[in-house]
mmCIF file of C-alpha atoms in Angstrom:
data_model
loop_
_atom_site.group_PDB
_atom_site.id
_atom_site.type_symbol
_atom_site.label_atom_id
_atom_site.label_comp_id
_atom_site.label_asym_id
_atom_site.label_seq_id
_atom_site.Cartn_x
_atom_site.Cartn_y
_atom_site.Cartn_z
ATOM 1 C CA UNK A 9 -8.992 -17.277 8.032
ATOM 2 C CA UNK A 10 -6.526 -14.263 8.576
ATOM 3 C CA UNK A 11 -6.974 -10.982 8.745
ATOM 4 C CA UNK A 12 -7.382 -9.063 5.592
ATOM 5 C CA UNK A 13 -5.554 -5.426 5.493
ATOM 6 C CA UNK A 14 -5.302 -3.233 2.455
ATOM 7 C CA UNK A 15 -2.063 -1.552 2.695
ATOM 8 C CA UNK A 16 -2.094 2.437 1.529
ATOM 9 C CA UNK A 17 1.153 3.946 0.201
ATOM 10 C CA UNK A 18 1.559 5.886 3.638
ATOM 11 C CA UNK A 19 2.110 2.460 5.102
ATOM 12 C CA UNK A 20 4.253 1.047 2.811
ATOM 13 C CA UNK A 21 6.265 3.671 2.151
ATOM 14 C CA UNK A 22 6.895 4.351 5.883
ATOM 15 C CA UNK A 23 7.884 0.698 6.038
ATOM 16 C CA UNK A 24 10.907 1.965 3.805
ATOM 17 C CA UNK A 25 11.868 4.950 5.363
ATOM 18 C CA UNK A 26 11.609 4.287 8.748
ATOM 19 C CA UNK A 27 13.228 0.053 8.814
ATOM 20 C CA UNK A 28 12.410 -2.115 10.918
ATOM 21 C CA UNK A 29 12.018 -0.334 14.163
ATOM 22 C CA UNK A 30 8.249 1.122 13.191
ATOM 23 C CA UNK A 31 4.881 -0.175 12.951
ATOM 24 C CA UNK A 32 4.657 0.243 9.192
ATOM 25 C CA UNK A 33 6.823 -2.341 9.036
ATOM 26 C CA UNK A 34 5.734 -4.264 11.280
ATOM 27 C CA UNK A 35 2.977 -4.785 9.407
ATOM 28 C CA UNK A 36 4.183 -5.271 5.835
ATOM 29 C CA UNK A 37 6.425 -8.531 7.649
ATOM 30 C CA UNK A 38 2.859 -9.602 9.082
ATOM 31 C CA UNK A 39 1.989 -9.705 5.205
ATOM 32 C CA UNK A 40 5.143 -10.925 4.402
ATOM 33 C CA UNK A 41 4.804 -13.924 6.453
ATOM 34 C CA UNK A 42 1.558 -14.419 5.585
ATOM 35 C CA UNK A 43 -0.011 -13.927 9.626
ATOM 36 C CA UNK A 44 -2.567 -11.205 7.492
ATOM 37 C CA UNK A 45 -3.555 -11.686 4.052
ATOM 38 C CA UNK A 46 -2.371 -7.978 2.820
ATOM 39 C CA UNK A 47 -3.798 -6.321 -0.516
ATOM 40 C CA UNK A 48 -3.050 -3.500 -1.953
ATOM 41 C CA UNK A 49 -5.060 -1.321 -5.569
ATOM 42 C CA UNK A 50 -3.564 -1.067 -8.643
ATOM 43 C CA UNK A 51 -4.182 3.024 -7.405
ATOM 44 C CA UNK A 52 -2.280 2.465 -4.753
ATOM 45 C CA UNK A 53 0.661 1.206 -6.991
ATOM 46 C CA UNK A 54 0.468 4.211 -9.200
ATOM 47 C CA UNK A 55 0.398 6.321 -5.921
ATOM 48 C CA UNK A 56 3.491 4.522 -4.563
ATOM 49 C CA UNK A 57 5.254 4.844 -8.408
ATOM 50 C CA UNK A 58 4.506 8.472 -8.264
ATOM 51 C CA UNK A 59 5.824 9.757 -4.799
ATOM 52 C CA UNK A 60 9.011 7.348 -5.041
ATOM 53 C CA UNK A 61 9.829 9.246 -8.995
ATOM 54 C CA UNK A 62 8.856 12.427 -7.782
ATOM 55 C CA UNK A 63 9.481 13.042 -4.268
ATOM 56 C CA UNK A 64 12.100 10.335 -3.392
ATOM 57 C CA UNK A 65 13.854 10.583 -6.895
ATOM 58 C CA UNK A 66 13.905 7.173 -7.868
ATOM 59 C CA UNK A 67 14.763 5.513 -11.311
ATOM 60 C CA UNK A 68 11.857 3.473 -12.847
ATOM 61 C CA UNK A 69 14.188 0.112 -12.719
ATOM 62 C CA UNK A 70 13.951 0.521 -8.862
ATOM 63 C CA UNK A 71 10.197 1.323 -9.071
ATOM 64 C CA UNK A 72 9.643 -1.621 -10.778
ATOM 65 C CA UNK A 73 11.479 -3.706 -9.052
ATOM 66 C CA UNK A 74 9.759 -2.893 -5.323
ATOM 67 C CA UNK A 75 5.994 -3.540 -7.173
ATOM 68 C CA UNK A 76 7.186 -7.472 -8.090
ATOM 69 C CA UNK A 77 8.718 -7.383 -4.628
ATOM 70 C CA UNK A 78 5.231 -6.225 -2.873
ATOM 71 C CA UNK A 79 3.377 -8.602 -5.559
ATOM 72 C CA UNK A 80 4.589 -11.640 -4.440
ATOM 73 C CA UNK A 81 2.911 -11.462 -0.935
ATOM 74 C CA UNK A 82 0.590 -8.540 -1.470
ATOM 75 C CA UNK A 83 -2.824 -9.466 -3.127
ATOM 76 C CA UNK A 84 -3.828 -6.656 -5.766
ATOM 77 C CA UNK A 85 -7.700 -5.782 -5.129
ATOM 78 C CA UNK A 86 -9.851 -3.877 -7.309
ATOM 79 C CA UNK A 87 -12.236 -1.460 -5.196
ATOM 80 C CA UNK A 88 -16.114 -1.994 -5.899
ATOM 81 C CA UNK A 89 -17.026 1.747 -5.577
ATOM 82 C CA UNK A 90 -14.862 4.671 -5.353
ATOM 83 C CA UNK A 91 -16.022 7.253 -2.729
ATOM 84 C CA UNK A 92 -15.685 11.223 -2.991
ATOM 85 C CA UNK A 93 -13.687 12.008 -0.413
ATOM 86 C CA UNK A 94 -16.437 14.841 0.412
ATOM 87 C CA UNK A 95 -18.857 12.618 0.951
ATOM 88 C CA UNK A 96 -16.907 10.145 3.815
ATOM 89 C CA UNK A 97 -19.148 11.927 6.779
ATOM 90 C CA UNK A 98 -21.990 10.437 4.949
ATOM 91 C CA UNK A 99 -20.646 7.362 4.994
ATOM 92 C CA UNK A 100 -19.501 7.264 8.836
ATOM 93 C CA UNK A 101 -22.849 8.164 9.732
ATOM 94 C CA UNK A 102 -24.123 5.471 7.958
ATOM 95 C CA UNK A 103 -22.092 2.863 9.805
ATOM 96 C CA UNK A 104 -22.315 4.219 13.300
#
């Protein structure tokens, strides 16, 4: 079995800015390649939509087109409960 990584949009859009050189990217080819079973959330493609239209000023044709591109070797996972962010300390203490 390989090793299962959920991809956030810092990742994958550092993948894009920064080429090949970084570790971003790195790991998107891992998922690429298949050597880690990568998944991303259907809030995670909204996230990614969002920044690219707003902050990176892209047109919704090219939007579209990089979610088919991460779709074919990026499993989309749905979370089973979603955590206030005020409340990750509880969590951590939890699992330590």
């Amino acid at each position: 079995m390989s090793i299962r990584v959920v991809l956030d949009t810092n990742v994958i859009l550092s993948a894009f800015a920064f080429g090949k050189g970084g570790p971003p990217y790195r790991v998107l080819e891992l998922a690429r390649t298949g050597r880690i079973a990568g998944y991303i959330s259907p809030f995670i493609l909204e996230e990614i939509d969002r920044v690219l239209a707003r902050k990176a000023g892209w047109e919704d044709r090219r939007i579209i087109q990089l979610r088919r591109h991460l779709k074919l070797f990026l499993g989309v996972t749905i979370p089973h409960a979603v955590v206030d962010i005020k409340e990750l300390h509880v969590m951590a203490a939890r699992i330590a």
